Structures are given as structure tokens and as C-alpha cells.
mmCIF file of C-alpha atoms in Angstrom:
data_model
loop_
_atom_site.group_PDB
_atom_site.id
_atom_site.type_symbol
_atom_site.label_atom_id
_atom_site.label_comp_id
_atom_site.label_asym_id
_atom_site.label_seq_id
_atom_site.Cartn_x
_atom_site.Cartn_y
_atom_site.Cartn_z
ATOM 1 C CA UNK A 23 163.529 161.250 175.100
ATOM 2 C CA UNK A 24 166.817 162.394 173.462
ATOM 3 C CA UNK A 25 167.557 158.618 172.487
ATOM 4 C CA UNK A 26 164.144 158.628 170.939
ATOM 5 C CA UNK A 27 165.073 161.352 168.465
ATOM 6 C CA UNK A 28 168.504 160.282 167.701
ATOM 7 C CA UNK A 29 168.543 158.679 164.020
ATOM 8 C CA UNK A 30 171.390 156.065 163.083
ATOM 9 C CA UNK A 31 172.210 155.652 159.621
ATOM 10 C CA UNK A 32 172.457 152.010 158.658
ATOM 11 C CA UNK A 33 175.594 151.547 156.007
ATOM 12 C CA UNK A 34 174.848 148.453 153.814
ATOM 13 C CA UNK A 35 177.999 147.157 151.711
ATOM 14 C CA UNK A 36 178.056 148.006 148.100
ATOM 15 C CA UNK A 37 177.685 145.267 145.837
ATOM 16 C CA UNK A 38 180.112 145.731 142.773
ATOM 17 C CA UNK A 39 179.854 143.955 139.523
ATOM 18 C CA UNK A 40 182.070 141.095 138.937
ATOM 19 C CA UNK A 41 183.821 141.713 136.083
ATOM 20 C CA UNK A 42 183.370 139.338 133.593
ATOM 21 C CA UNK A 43 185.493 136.301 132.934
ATOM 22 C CA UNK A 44 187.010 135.662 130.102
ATOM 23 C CA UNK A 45 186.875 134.045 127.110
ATOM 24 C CA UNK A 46 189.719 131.826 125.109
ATOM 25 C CA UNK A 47 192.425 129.564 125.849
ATOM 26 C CA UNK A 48 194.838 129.806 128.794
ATOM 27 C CA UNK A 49 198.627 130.695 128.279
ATOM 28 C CA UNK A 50 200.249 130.535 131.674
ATOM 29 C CA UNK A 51 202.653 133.815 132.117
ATOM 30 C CA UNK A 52 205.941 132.630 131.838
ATOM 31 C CA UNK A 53 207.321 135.256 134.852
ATOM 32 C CA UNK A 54 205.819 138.172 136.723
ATOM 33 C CA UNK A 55 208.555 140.948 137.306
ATOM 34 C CA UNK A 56 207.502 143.294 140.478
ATOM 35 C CA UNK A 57 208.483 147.022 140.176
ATOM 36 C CA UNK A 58 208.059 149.447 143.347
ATOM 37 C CA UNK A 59 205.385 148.758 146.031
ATOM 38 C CA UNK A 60 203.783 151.858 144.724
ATOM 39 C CA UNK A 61 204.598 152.101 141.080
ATOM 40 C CA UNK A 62 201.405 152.210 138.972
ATOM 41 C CA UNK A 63 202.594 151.275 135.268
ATOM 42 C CA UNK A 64 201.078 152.745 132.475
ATOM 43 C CA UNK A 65 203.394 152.651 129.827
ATOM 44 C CA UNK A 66 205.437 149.799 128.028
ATOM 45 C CA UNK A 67 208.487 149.373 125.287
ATOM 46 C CA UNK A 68 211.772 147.494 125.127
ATOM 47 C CA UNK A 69 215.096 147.852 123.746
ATOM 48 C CA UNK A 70 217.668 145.328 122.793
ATOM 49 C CA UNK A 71 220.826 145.520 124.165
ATOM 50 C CA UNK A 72 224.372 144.662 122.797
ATOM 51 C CA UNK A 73 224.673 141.322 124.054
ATOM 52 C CA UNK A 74 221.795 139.690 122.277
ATOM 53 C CA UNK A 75 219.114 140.756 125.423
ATOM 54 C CA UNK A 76 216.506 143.042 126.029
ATOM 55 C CA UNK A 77 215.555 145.678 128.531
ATOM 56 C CA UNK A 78 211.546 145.799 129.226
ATOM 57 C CA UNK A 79 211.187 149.333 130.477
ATOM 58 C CA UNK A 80 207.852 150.665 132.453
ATOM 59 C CA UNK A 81 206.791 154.260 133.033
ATOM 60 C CA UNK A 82 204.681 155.381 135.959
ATOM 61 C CA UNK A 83 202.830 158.775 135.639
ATOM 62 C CA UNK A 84 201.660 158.949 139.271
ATOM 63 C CA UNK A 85 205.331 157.682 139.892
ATOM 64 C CA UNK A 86 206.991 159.705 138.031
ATOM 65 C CA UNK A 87 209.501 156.978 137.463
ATOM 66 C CA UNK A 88 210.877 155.161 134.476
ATOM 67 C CA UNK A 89 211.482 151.222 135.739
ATOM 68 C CA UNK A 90 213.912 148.691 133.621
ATOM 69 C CA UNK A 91 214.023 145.064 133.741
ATOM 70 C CA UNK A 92 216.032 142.296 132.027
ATOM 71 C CA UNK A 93 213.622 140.721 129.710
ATOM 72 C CA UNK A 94 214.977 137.497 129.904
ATOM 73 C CA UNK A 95 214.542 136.826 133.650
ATOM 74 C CA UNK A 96 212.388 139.882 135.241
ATOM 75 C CA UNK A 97 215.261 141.037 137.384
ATOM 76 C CA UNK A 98 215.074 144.388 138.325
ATOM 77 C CA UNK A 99 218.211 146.420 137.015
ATOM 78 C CA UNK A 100 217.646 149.971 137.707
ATOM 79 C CA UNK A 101 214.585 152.682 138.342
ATOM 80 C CA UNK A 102 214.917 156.113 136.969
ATOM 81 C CA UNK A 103 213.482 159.559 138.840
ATOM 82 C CA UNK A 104 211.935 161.116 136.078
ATOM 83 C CA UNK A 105 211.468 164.518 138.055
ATOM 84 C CA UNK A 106 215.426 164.388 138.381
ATOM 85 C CA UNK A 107 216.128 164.155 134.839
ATOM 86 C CA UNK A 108 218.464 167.111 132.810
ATOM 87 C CA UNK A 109 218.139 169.028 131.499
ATOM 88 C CA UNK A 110 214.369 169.115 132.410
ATOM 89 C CA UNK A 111 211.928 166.856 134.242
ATOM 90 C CA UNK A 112 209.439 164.057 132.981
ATOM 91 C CA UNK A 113 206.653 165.177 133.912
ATOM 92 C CA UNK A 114 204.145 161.661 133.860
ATOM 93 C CA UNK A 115 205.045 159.424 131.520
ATOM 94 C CA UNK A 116 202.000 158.561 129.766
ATOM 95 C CA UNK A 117 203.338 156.239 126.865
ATOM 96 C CA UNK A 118 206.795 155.025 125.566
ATOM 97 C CA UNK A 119 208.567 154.212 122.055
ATOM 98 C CA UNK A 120 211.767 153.093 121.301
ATOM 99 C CA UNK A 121 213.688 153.529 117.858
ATOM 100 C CA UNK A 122 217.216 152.443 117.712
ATOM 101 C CA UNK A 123 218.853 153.731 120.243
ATOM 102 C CA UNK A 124 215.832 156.875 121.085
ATOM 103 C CA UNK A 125 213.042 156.614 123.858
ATOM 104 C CA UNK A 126 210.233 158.568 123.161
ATOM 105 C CA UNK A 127 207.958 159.792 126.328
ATOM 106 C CA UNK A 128 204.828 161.458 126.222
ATOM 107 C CA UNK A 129 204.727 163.927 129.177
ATOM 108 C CA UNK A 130 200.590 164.522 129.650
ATOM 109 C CA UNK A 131 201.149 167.163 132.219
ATOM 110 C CA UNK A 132 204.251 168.730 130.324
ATOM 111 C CA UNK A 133 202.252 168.842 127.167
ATOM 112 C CA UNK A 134 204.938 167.825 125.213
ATOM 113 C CA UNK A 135 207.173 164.562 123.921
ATOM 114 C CA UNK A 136 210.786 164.242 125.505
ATOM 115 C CA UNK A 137 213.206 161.981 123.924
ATOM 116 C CA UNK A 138 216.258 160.032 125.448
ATOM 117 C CA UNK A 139 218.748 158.636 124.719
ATOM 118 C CA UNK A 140 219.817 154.876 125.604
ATOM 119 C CA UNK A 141 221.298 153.550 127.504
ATOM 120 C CA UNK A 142 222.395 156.172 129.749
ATOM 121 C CA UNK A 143 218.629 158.092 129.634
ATOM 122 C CA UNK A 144 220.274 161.198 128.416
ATOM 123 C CA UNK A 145 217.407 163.945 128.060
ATOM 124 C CA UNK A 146 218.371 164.690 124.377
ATOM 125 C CA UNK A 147 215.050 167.639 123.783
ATOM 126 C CA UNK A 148 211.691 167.942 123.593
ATOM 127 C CA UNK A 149 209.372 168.557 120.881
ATOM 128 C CA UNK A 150 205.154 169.591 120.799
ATOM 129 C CA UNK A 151 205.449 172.191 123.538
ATOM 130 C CA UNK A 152 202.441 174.960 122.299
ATOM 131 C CA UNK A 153 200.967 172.979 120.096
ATOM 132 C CA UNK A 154 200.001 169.285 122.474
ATOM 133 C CA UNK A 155 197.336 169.800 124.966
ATOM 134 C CA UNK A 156 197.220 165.909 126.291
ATOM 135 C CA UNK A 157 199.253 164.052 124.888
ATOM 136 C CA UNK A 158 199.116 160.155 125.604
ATOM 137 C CA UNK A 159 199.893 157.254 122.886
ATOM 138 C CA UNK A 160 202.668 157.560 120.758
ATOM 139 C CA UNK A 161 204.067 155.621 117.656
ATOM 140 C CA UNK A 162 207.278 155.967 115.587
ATOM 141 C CA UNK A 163 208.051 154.801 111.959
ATOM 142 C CA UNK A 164 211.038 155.446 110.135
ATOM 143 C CA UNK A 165 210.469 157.543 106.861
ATOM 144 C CA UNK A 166 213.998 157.614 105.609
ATOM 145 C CA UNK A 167 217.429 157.800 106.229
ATOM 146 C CA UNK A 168 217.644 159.745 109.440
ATOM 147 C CA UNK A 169 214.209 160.931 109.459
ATOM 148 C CA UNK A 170 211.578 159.132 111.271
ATOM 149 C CA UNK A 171 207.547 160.172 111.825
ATOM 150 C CA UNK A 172 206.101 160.056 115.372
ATOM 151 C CA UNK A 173 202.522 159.993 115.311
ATOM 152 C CA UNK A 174 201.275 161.664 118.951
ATOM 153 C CA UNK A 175 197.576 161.683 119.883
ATOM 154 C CA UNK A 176 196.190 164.414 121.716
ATOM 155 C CA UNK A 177 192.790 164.950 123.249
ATOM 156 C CA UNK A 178 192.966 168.058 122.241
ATOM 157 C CA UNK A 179 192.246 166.937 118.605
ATOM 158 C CA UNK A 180 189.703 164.154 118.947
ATOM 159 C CA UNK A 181 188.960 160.838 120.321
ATOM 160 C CA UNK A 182 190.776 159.135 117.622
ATOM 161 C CA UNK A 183 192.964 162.037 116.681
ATOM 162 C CA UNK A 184 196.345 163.719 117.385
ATOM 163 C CA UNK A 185 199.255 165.432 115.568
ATOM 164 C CA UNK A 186 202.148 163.642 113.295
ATOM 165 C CA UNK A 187 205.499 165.163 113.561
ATOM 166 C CA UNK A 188 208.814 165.005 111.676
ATOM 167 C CA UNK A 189 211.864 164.172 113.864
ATOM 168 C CA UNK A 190 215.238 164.360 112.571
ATOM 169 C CA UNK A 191 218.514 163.729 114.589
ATOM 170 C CA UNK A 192 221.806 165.820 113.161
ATOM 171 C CA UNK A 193 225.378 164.234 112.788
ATOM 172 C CA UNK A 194 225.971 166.081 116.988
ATOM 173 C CA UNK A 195 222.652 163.826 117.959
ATOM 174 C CA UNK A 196 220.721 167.179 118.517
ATOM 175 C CA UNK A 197 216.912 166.587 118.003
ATOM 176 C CA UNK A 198 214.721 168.569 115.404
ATOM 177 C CA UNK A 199 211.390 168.034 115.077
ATOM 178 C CA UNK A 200 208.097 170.104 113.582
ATOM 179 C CA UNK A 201 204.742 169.127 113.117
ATOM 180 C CA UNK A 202 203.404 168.095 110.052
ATOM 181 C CA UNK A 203 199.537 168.037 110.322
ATOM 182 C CA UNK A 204 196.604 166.804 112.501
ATOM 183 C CA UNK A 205 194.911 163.397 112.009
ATOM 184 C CA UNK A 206 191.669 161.710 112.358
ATOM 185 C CA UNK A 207 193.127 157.869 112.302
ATOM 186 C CA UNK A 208 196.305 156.164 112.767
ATOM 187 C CA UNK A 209 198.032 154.948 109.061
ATOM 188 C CA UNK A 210 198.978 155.893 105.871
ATOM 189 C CA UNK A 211 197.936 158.061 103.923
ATOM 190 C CA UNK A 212 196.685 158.614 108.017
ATOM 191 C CA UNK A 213 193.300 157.208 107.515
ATOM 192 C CA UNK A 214 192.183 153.751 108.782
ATOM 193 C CA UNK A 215 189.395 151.711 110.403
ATOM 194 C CA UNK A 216 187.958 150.047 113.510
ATOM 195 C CA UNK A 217 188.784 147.149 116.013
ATOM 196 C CA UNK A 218 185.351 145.019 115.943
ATOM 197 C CA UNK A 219 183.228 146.636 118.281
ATOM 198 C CA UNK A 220 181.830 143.448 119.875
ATOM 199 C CA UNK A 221 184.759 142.242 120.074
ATOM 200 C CA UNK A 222 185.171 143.704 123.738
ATOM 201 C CA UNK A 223 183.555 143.153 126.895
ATOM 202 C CA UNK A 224 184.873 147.008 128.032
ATOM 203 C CA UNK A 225 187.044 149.426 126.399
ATOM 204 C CA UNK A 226 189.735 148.753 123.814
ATOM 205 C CA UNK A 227 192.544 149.730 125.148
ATOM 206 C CA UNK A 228 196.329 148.805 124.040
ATOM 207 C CA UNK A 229 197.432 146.982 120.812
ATOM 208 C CA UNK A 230 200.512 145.495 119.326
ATOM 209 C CA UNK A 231 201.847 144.481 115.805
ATOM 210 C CA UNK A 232 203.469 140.511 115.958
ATOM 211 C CA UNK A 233 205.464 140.038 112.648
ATOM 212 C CA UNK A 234 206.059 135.879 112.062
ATOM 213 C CA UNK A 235 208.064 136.465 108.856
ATOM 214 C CA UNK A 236 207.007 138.721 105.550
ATOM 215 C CA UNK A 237 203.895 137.648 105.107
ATOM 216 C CA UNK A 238 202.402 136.264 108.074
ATOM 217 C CA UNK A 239 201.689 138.560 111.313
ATOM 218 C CA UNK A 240 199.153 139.036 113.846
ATOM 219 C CA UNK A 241 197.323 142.256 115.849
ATOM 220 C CA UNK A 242 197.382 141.426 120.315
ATOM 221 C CA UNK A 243 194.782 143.974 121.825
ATOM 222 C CA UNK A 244 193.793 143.707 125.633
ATOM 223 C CA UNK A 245 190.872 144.106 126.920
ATOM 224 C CA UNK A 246 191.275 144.816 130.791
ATOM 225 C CA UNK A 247 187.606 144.901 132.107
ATOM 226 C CA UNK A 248 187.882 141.130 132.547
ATOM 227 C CA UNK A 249 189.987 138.864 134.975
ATOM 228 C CA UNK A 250 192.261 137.939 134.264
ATOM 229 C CA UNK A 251 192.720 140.216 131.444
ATOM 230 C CA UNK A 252 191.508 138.574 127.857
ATOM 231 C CA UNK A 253 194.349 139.505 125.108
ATOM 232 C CA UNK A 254 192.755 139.002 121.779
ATOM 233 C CA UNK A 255 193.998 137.670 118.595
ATOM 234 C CA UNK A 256 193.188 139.653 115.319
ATOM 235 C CA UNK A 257 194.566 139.143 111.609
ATOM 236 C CA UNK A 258 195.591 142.224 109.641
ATOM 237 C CA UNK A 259 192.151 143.606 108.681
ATOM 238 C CA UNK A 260 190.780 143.556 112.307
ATOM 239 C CA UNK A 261 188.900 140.211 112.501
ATOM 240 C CA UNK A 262 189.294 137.696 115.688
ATOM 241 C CA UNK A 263 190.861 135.097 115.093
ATOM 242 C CA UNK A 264 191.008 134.002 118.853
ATOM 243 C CA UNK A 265 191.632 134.893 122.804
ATOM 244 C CA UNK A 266 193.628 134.075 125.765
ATOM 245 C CA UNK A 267 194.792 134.820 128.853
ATOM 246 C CA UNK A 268 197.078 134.115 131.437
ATOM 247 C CA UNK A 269 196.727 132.461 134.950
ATOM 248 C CA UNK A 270 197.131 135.629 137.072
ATOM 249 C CA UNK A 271 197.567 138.928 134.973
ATOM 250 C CA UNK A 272 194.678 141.647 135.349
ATOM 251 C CA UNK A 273 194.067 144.835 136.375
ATOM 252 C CA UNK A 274 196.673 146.400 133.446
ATOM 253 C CA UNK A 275 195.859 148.390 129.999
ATOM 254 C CA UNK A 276 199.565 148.531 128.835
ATOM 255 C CA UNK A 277 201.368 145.839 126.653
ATOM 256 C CA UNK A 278 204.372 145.583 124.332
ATOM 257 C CA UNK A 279 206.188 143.176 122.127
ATOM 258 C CA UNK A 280 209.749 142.049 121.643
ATOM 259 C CA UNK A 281 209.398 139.869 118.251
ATOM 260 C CA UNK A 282 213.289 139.861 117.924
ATOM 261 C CA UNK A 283 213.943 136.893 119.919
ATOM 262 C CA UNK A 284 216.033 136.139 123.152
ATOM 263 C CA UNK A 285 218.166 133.383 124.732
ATOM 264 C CA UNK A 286 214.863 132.718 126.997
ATOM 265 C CA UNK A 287 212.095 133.672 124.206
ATOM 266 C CA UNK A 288 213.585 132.764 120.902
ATOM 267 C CA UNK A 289 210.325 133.258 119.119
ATOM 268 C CA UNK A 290 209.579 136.304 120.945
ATOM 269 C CA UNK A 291 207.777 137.821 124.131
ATOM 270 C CA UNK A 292 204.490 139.560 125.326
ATOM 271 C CA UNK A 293 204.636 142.060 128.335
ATOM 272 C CA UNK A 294 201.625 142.926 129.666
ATOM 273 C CA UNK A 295 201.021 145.197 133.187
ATOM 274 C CA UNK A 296 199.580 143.256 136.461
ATOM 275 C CA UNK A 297 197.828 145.339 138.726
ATOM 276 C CA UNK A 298 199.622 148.258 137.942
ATOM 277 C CA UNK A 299 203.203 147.497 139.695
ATOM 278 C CA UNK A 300 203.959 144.282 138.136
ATOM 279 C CA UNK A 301 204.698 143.343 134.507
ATOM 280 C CA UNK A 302 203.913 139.559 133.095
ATOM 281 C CA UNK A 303 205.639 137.774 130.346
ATOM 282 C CA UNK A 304 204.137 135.418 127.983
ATOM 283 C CA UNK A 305 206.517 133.410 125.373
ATOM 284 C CA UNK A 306 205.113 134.136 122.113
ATOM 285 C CA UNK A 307 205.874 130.429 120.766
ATOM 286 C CA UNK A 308 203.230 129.334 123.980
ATOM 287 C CA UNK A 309 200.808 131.908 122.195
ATOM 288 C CA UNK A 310 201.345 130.466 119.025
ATOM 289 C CA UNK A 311 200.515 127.078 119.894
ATOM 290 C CA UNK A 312 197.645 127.358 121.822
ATOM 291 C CA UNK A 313 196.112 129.058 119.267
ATOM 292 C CA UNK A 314 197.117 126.908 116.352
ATOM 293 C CA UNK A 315 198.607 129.848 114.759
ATOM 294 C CA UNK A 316 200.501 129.874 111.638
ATOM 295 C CA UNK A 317 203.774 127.377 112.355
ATOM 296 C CA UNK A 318 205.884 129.904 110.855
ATOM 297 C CA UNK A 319 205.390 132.005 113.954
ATOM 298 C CA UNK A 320 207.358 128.813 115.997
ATOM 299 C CA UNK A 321 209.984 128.500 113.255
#
């Protein structure tokens, strides 16, 4: 009788959606550089060193880590505890800039920007503390001489929003830094437009600048939601000009570009995350080719 009453609750597998595959030419990743087993990058920028290289570096929020990497090979040169940092702590490294010899990091939990300096990772200061409630993207221009303008954005402010700040280093390297307004878009005079909105099979997520030469020069968004991930290929004013994608790289939303030029990448070099502990290269002269891009680019 008691078996009689006893339900059992059947547990069917759930069927999730395959993302979608996608679209454009393939550019096979030139190297895939593996972090810690349990790194989760979010964050990408690179730095050229004094013998003609590069370091790639990676930040992990939930790792509280910053990772560096020759660029050149993908070997593994050092990882950084954030939380061990004078004279304060990282606290999750949401998103990374470099200018000259300065790494900025947005700290999403810390509410605030902290700046380096390289290569030694010395915590120089801080700047935003009161007035950033989340930050995550950052970008950094130079305005003059000694005074460059770091554009931070914010949830607090909007979706496409944020705060733009002045940041000025003395002849002692000391930091100073105040905020000069809020903004809507990303630009100057801070106002801007879209990405193509079909242009995307998810969310937009990460985009770089790729400067051939004066005059010619490309956008490189990803768009994660497919596998691999599709990176696509937009002239100045936003429209697609092409796609591709690599052999093995998905599962990231971060990228950067090194357009300097290496002994391995003379024409300059994609990074893009692979499932979140891994970082893949792509030689931007491959890029340029598949796509029949302008041959100044390979030049």
C-alpha cells in the first residue's frame, strides 16, 4: 500500500539552444596562451616593452588576479594577486587600459579606477571613489602634454553612459584626477551613434580601433553568442564590411589590439579570450587577407 502512494519524479534532460554558428571566413588563431585552471578573464590590454615586444596582460574579477604573457609566443611570465597589491587592493578587475607606461583598472566592487604603474605594477592612486557606482569599460586619450581623459562608464549613469575624468601625473609621478562631467555616448564632443543592430546574433559586446596607416583603419567587435565566436569587420561609420572567426576561440567577450607590430606579428595582433582562462592570437596580416582588406594594412 505504501509503495502505491509513493510518487517518483521523473527528471528529463534540458534541451539547450545551440548557439548559432557563425558567419564569415575562417582565420585560424595563430596560438592559444592558457592562464590559471581557474582564471576567468574578463579584461584585455597590452604594453610594449623595451626590447621591441609586447606584454598581453588579462584581468580576472572572480580571480582577483592580473595575468601577463609575452605576446610574441603566449608564454606565461608572471600572475599578479590583485588583493595583495599596496598600497590598497584590486578589488575585480573589470576592464584594463594602458597609456605609456600607466595601467588603468576599473575596480566594480571598489567603485573606483586604480592606476599602476609598469612594469613593476606599482599601485600609483585611485581616482572615482564617491562618485562611480559600477564601474566597468574604460578608455584613455591623451588631451595634451601630460594630461590625458579617461572616459569610465558606470551603470550608475545609463546603459550607454558613464563619467569622463581629467588625469594628470606631476613631475614626482603622483596621480591627480577630477571628474569632468557625465555622458550619454562615447566621442567627442561625447556624443556618437550605434553598431548596426542586426549586425549581431546576441549582444554587442567588446570593440577595438585597427589603424593601417592615416587614412585607412578598421572597427573588430565580437559577438560571443556564437561558436566559435564571430569577430566582425566594420569601417569607420559602423557598416560591415565582413566576419570571421577562428578554429577554436569561443566562450570570451574581451579583446584587444597591438597594431604596433612585433618580431612574430609585424603587421599587428588580435587577442581575444577562450573560454574564460585562455587568450587566442590572431595575426592581423591573416585578417587582412582573408578579408581582402585594404593592402596597406599588409604593408
Amino acid at each position: 500500500m505504501l509503495a502505491a502512494c509513493t510518487s517518483v519524479q521523473v527528471t528529463r534532460p534540458v534541451s539547450l539552444p545551440t548557439p548559432p554558428a557563425p558567419s564569415g571566413v575562417l582565420v585560424p588563431e595563430r596560438y592559444i596562451a592558457a592562464g590559471d585552471a581557474h582564471a576567468n578573464f574578463n579584461a584585455l590590454a597590452t604594453w610594449p616593452t623595451e626590447n621591441g615586444g609586447a606584454w598581453l596582460i588579462a584581468g580576472s574579477a572572480t580571480g582577483h588576479t592580473l595575468t601577463v604573457f609575452d605576446a610574441d609566443s603566449g608564454a606565461r611570465i608572471r600572475d599578479i594577486d590583485a588583493r595583495k597589491e599596496a598600497p590598497g587592493p584590486l578589488l575585480e578587475p573589470s576592464a584594463l587600459a594602458v597609456f605609456g607606461d600607466h595601467l588603468f583598472v576599473t575596480e566594480t566592487n571598489a567603485h573606483r579606477v586604480g592606476v599602476l604603474s609598469l612594469p613593476d605594477f606599482t599601485r600609483i592612486g585611485a581616482f572615482g571613489e564617491g562618485e562611480l557606482f559600477k564601474p566597468g569599460g574604460i578608455w584613455v586619450r591623451e588631451r595634451g602634454p601630460q594630461e590625458l581623459v579617461a572616459y569610465v562608464t558606470d551603470e550608475s549613469i545609463g546603459k550607454a553612459g558613464g563619467r569622463r575624468y581629467l588625469v594628470e601625473f606631476d613631475d614626482a609621478g603622483q596621480l591627480r584626477a577630477r571628474s569632468e562631467a557625465a555622458f550619454d555616448h562615447m566621442g567627442a564632443p561625447d556624443t556618437g551613434g550605434d553598431l548596426p543592430w542586426d549586425s549581431y546574433h546576441g549582444t554587442a559586446n567588446s570593440i577595438v580601433w585597427w589603424s593601417c596607416g592615416t587614412d585607412v583603419g578598421y572597427w573588430i567587435a565580437v559577438d560571443p553568442s556564437t561558436v566559435p565566436t564571430r569577430f566582425l569587420l566594420l569601417d569607420r561609420s559602423g557598416k560591415q564590411l565582413g566576419a570571421f572567426h577562428g578554429e577554436t576561440t569561443s566562450g570570451g567577450k574581451a579583446i584587444t589590439l597591438y597594431a604596433a607590430g612585433t618580431m612574430q606579428f609585424p603587421f599587428g595582433v588580435l587577442f581575444a579570450v577562450h573560454e574564460g582562462g585562455s587568450v587566442a592570437a590572431f595575426d592581423l596580416s591573416d585578417v587582412a587577407r582573408a578579408l581582402q582588406l585594404d593592402p596597406v594594412c599588409t604593408q
